[in-house]
């Protein structure tokens, strides 16, 4: 069994933006972990890998992976994270079908709130997609993974402390089917939090329609549609998609960043509000009701008390010279 630092690797989990991820455990404590190992010899890619570990170590939210350790084994760099045991959203949709709207709201609201934490720290994810959202089987918790393409907003061109450029002009970084138009144009300077809001909208579209907003046989086909066409209404593929979620998805996929929701927090708030509205009929249906006889008895008692009160008010000698008028509305439904 291969060992890196205090972690013994058990098996391959996934391929990330800057390396491979393995299931592992701490050799002394026995606790599970996910270990990401850098693969390659490009100094810029290595700098990105180290940047990912440093940035994640200072971000804290239940829907962000927690970094446990960092190290080097000869020429290989690695870092350990908490292990999120479960499938990603794309795998779950493929296996289970389109999720219930309330669950869609719950999962993506958590991811959007995690992104808001990132954005406040000047971190842009740049690869928000269903494949990068893990859902923990035991708890249902959603975790946004793979920050290998992150950009530090304050650095503009994403430089290391030594001044090395980590993003080159004209580089297109991201996944075409879930990438914002400004990313597809290859300008790192123009990519900000709105690009992640677009990614949230594309993920929402996927969870409503069971497919990405734009698809094609080649990356060029997808880029052409992304830059020149509007996405189809998700209800074309799923007529049951709630109108509020359809509107939010399509607004978030606007070509112009300023036409999208103003922040990841606003996106999350819209989802929370929709989830509350969708749950209201179910709460009413589940509310306990009084037995028919008891309800009728209480209604009769209430009407009797109301009649007595009215009689006292209208009795001769009560009040001034002009008898008051009274209006009583009783709803016993």
Coordinates of C-alpha atoms in Angstrom, one line a residue:
X1 CA 0.0 0.0 0.0
X2 CA 1.5 3.3 -1.1
X3 CA 2.1 5.9 1.6
X4 CA 2.3 9.7 1.4
X5 CA 3.2 11.4 4.7
X6 CA 0.9 10.0 7.3
X7 CA -1.6 8.7 4.8
X8 CA -1.9 5.3 3.2
X9 CA -3.5 5.3 -0.2
X10 CA -6.3 2.7 -0.7
X11 CA -7.7 3.3 -4.2
X12 CA -8.4 5.7 -7.0
X13 CA -11.4 8.0 -6.6
X14 CA -11.4 10.6 -9.4
X15 CA -9.3 12.7 -11.7
X16 CA -9.2 16.4 -10.7
X17 CA -8.1 19.6 -12.4
X18 CA -4.5 19.3 -11.3
X19 CA -4.1 15.7 -10.3
X20 CA -5.7 12.4 -9.2
X21 CA -7.7 11.9 -6.0
X22 CA -7.3 8.7 -3.9
X23 CA -9.2 7.2 -1.0
X24 CA -6.8 7.0 2.0
X25 CA -6.6 6.8 5.7
X26 CA -4.3 8.3 8.4
X27 CA -1.9 5.5 9.4
X28 CA -1.9 6.5 13.1
X29 CA -5.5 7.6 13.7
X30 CA -7.2 5.4 11.1
X31 CA -9.4 8.3 10.0
X32 CA -10.5 8.3 6.3
X33 CA -9.3 11.0 3.9
X34 CA -9.2 11.9 0.3
X35 CA -5.6 12.6 -0.9
X36 CA -5.0 14.7 -4.1
X37 CA -1.7 14.0 -5.7
X38 CA -0.1 16.3 -8.3
X39 CA 0.7 14.6 -11.6
X40 CA 3.0 16.2 -14.1
X41 CA 6.2 18.3 -14.3
X42 CA 4.9 21.7 -15.5
X43 CA 6.0 24.4 -12.9
X44 CA 2.9 26.5 -13.6
X45 CA 0.6 23.5 -13.0
X46 CA 2.5 22.7 -9.8
X47 CA 2.0 26.3 -8.6
X48 CA -1.7 26.0 -9.3
X49 CA -1.9 22.8 -7.3
X50 CA -0.1 24.4 -4.3
X51 CA -2.4 27.4 -4.6
X52 CA -5.5 25.2 -4.5
X53 CA -4.3 23.7 -1.2
X54 CA -3.5 27.0 0.4
X55 CA -6.8 28.7 -0.7
X56 CA -8.9 25.8 0.5
X57 CA -7.2 25.7 3.8
X58 CA -8.4 29.3 4.6
X59 CA -12.0 28.8 3.4
X60 CA -14.6 27.5 5.8
X61 CA -18.1 26.4 5.0
X62 CA -19.9 23.0 5.5
X63 CA -20.2 22.8 1.7
X64 CA -16.5 23.3 1.1
X65 CA -13.9 20.5 1.4
X66 CA -11.7 20.8 4.6
X67 CA -8.0 20.5 4.0
X68 CA -6.2 18.3 6.6
X69 CA -2.6 18.3 5.5
X70 CA -0.1 19.1 2.8
X71 CA 3.3 17.6 1.9
X72 CA 5.8 16.5 -0.6
X73 CA 7.1 13.0 -1.4
X74 CA 10.3 13.6 -3.4
X75 CA 9.1 15.5 -6.5
X76 CA 5.4 14.8 -5.8
X77 CA 3.2 17.3 -4.0
X78 CA 0.0 16.2 -2.3
X79 CA -2.7 17.4 0.1
X80 CA -5.2 15.5 2.2
X81 CA -8.9 16.6 2.6
X82 CA -11.9 15.2 4.4
X83 CA -13.4 12.3 2.5
X84 CA -16.9 13.0 1.2
X85 CA -18.3 9.5 0.7
X86 CA -21.0 9.7 -2.0
X87 CA -21.7 10.4 -5.7
X88 CA -21.5 13.6 -7.6
X89 CA -24.7 15.2 -8.9
X90 CA -24.2 14.0 -12.5
X91 CA -23.8 10.4 -11.4
X92 CA -26.9 10.7 -9.2
X93 CA -29.0 12.1 -12.1
X94 CA -27.8 9.4 -14.4
X95 CA -28.7 6.7 -11.9
X96 CA -31.8 8.1 -10.2
X97 CA -33.2 10.6 -12.7
X98 CA -34.1 14.3 -12.2
X99 CA -34.4 15.0 -8.5
X100 CA -37.4 16.6 -6.7
X101 CA -37.5 20.4 -7.0
X102 CA -37.2 20.8 -3.2
X103 CA -34.0 18.7 -3.2
X104 CA -32.6 20.7 -6.2
X105 CA -33.2 23.9 -4.2
X106 CA -31.6 22.5 -1.1
X107 CA -28.4 21.2 -2.8
X108 CA -27.7 24.2 -5.0
X109 CA -28.6 26.7 -2.3
X110 CA -25.9 25.2 -0.1
X111 CA -23.4 25.2 -3.0
X112 CA -24.3 28.9 -3.8
X113 CA -23.8 29.9 -0.1
X114 CA -20.4 28.2 -0.2
X115 CA -19.5 30.1 -3.3
X116 CA -20.5 33.3 -1.6
X117 CA -17.9 32.6 1.1
X118 CA -15.3 32.1 -1.7
X119 CA -16.2 35.3 -3.5
X120 CA -16.0 37.3 -0.4
X121 CA -12.4 36.0 -0.1
X122 CA -11.7 36.9 -3.7
X123 CA -11.8 33.3 -4.9
X124 CA -13.5 32.4 -8.2
X125 CA -14.1 28.6 -8.7
X126 CA -14.4 28.7 -12.6
X127 CA -15.6 25.1 -12.9
X128 CA -19.0 24.9 -11.2
X129 CA -20.8 21.9 -12.7
X130 CA -22.8 18.8 -11.4
X131 CA -19.6 16.6 -11.7
X132 CA -18.0 18.9 -9.1
X133 CA -20.8 18.7 -6.5
X134 CA -20.5 15.7 -4.2
X135 CA -23.4 14.5 -2.2
X136 CA -22.6 12.7 1.0
X137 CA -24.6 9.5 1.2
X138 CA -24.9 9.4 5.0
X139 CA -26.1 13.0 5.5
X140 CA -27.2 14.4 2.1
X141 CA -24.7 17.2 2.5
X142 CA -23.6 18.8 -0.8
X143 CA -19.9 19.7 -1.1
X144 CA -18.3 21.8 -3.9
X145 CA -15.1 20.0 -5.0
X146 CA -12.1 20.5 -7.3
X147 CA -10.8 24.0 -7.1
X148 CA -8.0 23.2 -9.5
X149 CA -9.1 26.0 -11.9
X150 CA -9.6 28.6 -9.2
X151 CA -8.7 32.3 -9.8
X152 CA -7.8 34.8 -7.2
X153 CA -9.7 37.9 -8.1
X154 CA -7.4 40.4 -6.4
X155 CA -4.4 39.1 -8.4
X156 CA -6.1 39.8 -11.7
X157 CA -3.9 37.4 -13.8
X158 CA -3.5 34.9 -10.9
X159 CA 0.1 35.2 -10.0
X160 CA 2.1 33.4 -7.4
X161 CA 4.0 35.4 -4.7
X162 CA 7.1 35.3 -7.0
X163 CA 5.1 37.0 -9.8
X164 CA 4.7 33.9 -12.1
X165 CA 1.6 34.0 -14.3
X166 CA -0.7 31.0 -13.6
X167 CA -3.2 32.0 -16.3
X168 CA -2.1 32.9 -19.8
X169 CA -4.0 35.4 -22.1
X170 CA -6.1 33.4 -24.5
X171 CA -6.3 30.3 -22.3
X172 CA -9.8 28.8 -22.0
X173 CA -10.1 27.1 -18.7
X174 CA -13.3 25.3 -17.6
X175 CA -15.9 22.8 -19.0
X176 CA -17.5 24.0 -22.2
X177 CA -21.1 22.9 -21.4
X178 CA -21.1 24.7 -18.1
X179 CA -18.7 27.6 -18.8
X180 CA -19.7 31.3 -18.8
X181 CA -19.4 33.1 -22.2
X182 CA -16.7 35.4 -20.8
X183 CA -14.6 32.3 -19.9
X184 CA -15.0 31.0 -23.4
X185 CA -13.6 34.2 -24.8
X186 CA -10.3 33.4 -23.1
X187 CA -10.0 36.6 -21.0
X188 CA -9.0 35.8 -17.5
X189 CA -9.3 39.4 -16.5
X190 CA -13.0 39.5 -17.3
X191 CA -13.9 36.4 -15.3
X192 CA -15.4 37.3 -11.9
X193 CA -18.1 36.0 -9.5
X194 CA -20.7 36.3 -12.2
X195 CA -19.0 33.4 -14.0
X196 CA -19.7 31.2 -11.0
X197 CA -23.3 32.4 -10.9
X198 CA -23.5 31.3 -14.6
X199 CA -22.1 27.9 -13.5
X200 CA -24.8 27.7 -10.8
X201 CA -27.5 28.4 -13.4
X202 CA -26.0 25.8 -15.8
X203 CA -26.1 23.2 -12.9
X204 CA -29.7 24.2 -12.1
X205 CA -30.6 23.8 -15.8
X206 CA -29.0 20.3 -15.7
X207 CA -31.0 19.3 -12.6
X208 CA -34.2 20.5 -14.2
X209 CA -33.8 19.2 -17.7
X210 CA -31.4 16.2 -17.2
X211 CA -29.0 17.7 -19.7
X212 CA -26.7 20.8 -19.9
X213 CA -27.9 24.0 -21.5
X214 CA -25.6 23.6 -24.5
X215 CA -24.2 20.3 -25.9
X216 CA -22.4 19.3 -29.0
X217 CA -20.2 16.7 -30.6
X218 CA -17.1 18.9 -30.2
X219 CA -15.9 21.7 -27.9
X220 CA -16.1 24.1 -30.9
X221 CA -19.8 23.2 -31.4
X222 CA -20.5 23.9 -27.8
X223 CA -18.6 27.2 -27.8
X224 CA -20.5 28.4 -30.9
X225 CA -23.9 27.7 -29.2
X226 CA -22.7 29.2 -25.9
X227 CA -21.7 32.5 -27.6
X228 CA -24.5 32.8 -30.2
X229 CA -27.6 30.9 -29.1
X230 CA -30.0 31.0 -26.2
X231 CA -30.7 27.8 -24.2
X232 CA -34.0 26.0 -24.7
X233 CA -36.6 26.2 -22.0
X234 CA -35.9 23.3 -19.6
X235 CA -39.6 22.4 -19.7
X236 CA -39.1 21.2 -23.3
X237 CA -37.3 18.2 -21.6
X238 CA -39.1 18.2 -18.3
X239 CA -42.6 19.8 -18.4
X240 CA -42.9 19.4 -14.6
X241 CA -40.0 21.9 -13.9
X242 CA -41.3 24.7 -11.6
X243 CA -41.6 28.0 -13.4
X244 CA -39.7 29.9 -10.7
X245 CA -36.7 27.6 -11.1
X246 CA -36.9 27.8 -14.9
X247 CA -36.8 31.6 -14.7
X248 CA -33.8 31.5 -12.3
X249 CA -31.9 29.1 -14.5
X250 CA -32.4 31.1 -17.7
X251 CA -31.7 34.4 -16.0
X252 CA -28.4 33.0 -14.6
X253 CA -27.5 31.9 -18.1
X254 CA -27.6 35.4 -19.6
X255 CA -24.8 36.2 -21.9
X256 CA -24.1 39.5 -20.2
X257 CA -22.8 39.1 -16.6
X258 CA -24.8 42.2 -15.3
X259 CA -28.1 40.5 -16.4
X260 CA -27.5 37.5 -14.1
X261 CA -28.5 37.4 -10.4
X262 CA -26.1 39.9 -8.6
X263 CA -24.4 37.4 -6.4
X264 CA -24.2 33.7 -5.4
X265 CA -26.0 34.8 -2.2
X266 CA -28.9 36.2 -4.3
X267 CA -29.0 32.9 -6.2
X268 CA -29.2 31.0 -2.9
X269 CA -31.9 33.3 -1.5
X270 CA -34.1 32.7 -4.6
X271 CA -33.7 29.0 -4.2
X272 CA -34.6 29.1 -0.5
X273 CA -37.7 31.2 -1.2
X274 CA -38.8 28.8 -3.9
X275 CA -38.2 25.8 -1.7
X276 CA -40.4 27.4 1.0
X277 CA -43.2 28.0 -1.5
X278 CA -43.0 24.4 -2.8
X279 CA -43.1 23.0 0.7
X280 CA -46.2 25.1 1.8
X281 CA -48.9 22.9 0.3
X282 CA -47.3 19.8 1.8
X283 CA -47.2 21.5 5.3
X284 CA -50.8 22.4 5.0
X285 CA -51.7 18.8 4.0
X286 CA -49.8 17.4 6.9
X287 CA -51.3 19.9 9.5
X288 CA -53.3 18.0 12.2
X289 CA -57.1 18.5 12.0
X290 CA -59.7 18.3 14.7
X291 CA -62.2 15.5 14.7
X292 CA -65.5 16.5 12.9
X293 CA -67.6 16.3 16.1
X294 CA -65.1 18.3 18.2
X295 CA -64.8 21.0 15.5
X296 CA -68.6 21.4 15.2
X297 CA -68.8 21.6 19.0
X298 CA -66.2 24.3 19.2
X299 CA -67.8 26.3 16.4
X300 CA -71.2 26.1 18.2
X301 CA -69.7 27.3 21.4
X302 CA -68.0 30.1 19.7
X303 CA -71.2 31.2 18.0
X304 CA -73.1 31.0 21.3
X305 CA -70.5 33.2 23.0
X306 CA -70.6 35.7 20.2
X307 CA -74.4 35.9 20.3
X308 CA -74.3 36.5 24.1
X309 CA -71.8 39.3 23.7
X310 CA -73.9 40.9 21.0
X311 CA -77.0 40.7 23.2
X312 CA -75.2 42.5 26.0
X313 CA -74.0 45.2 23.7
X314 CA -77.5 45.8 22.3
X315 CA -79.4 45.5 25.6
X316 CA -81.5 48.6 26.6
X317 CA -79.6 51.1 28.7
X318 CA -76.3 49.9 27.6
X319 CA -74.1 52.8 26.3
X320 CA -75.4 56.2 25.2
X321 CA -78.6 57.4 23.6
X322 CA -77.8 55.9 20.2
X323 CA -77.5 52.2 20.2
X324 CA -74.2 51.1 18.6
X325 CA -74.2 48.9 15.5
X326 CA -72.2 45.7 15.4
X327 CA -70.8 43.5 12.7
X328 CA -69.5 40.0 13.4
X329 CA -67.8 37.7 10.9
X330 CA -67.2 34.1 11.9
X331 CA -65.1 31.7 9.8
X332 CA -65.6 28.2 11.0
X333 CA -64.2 26.5 7.9

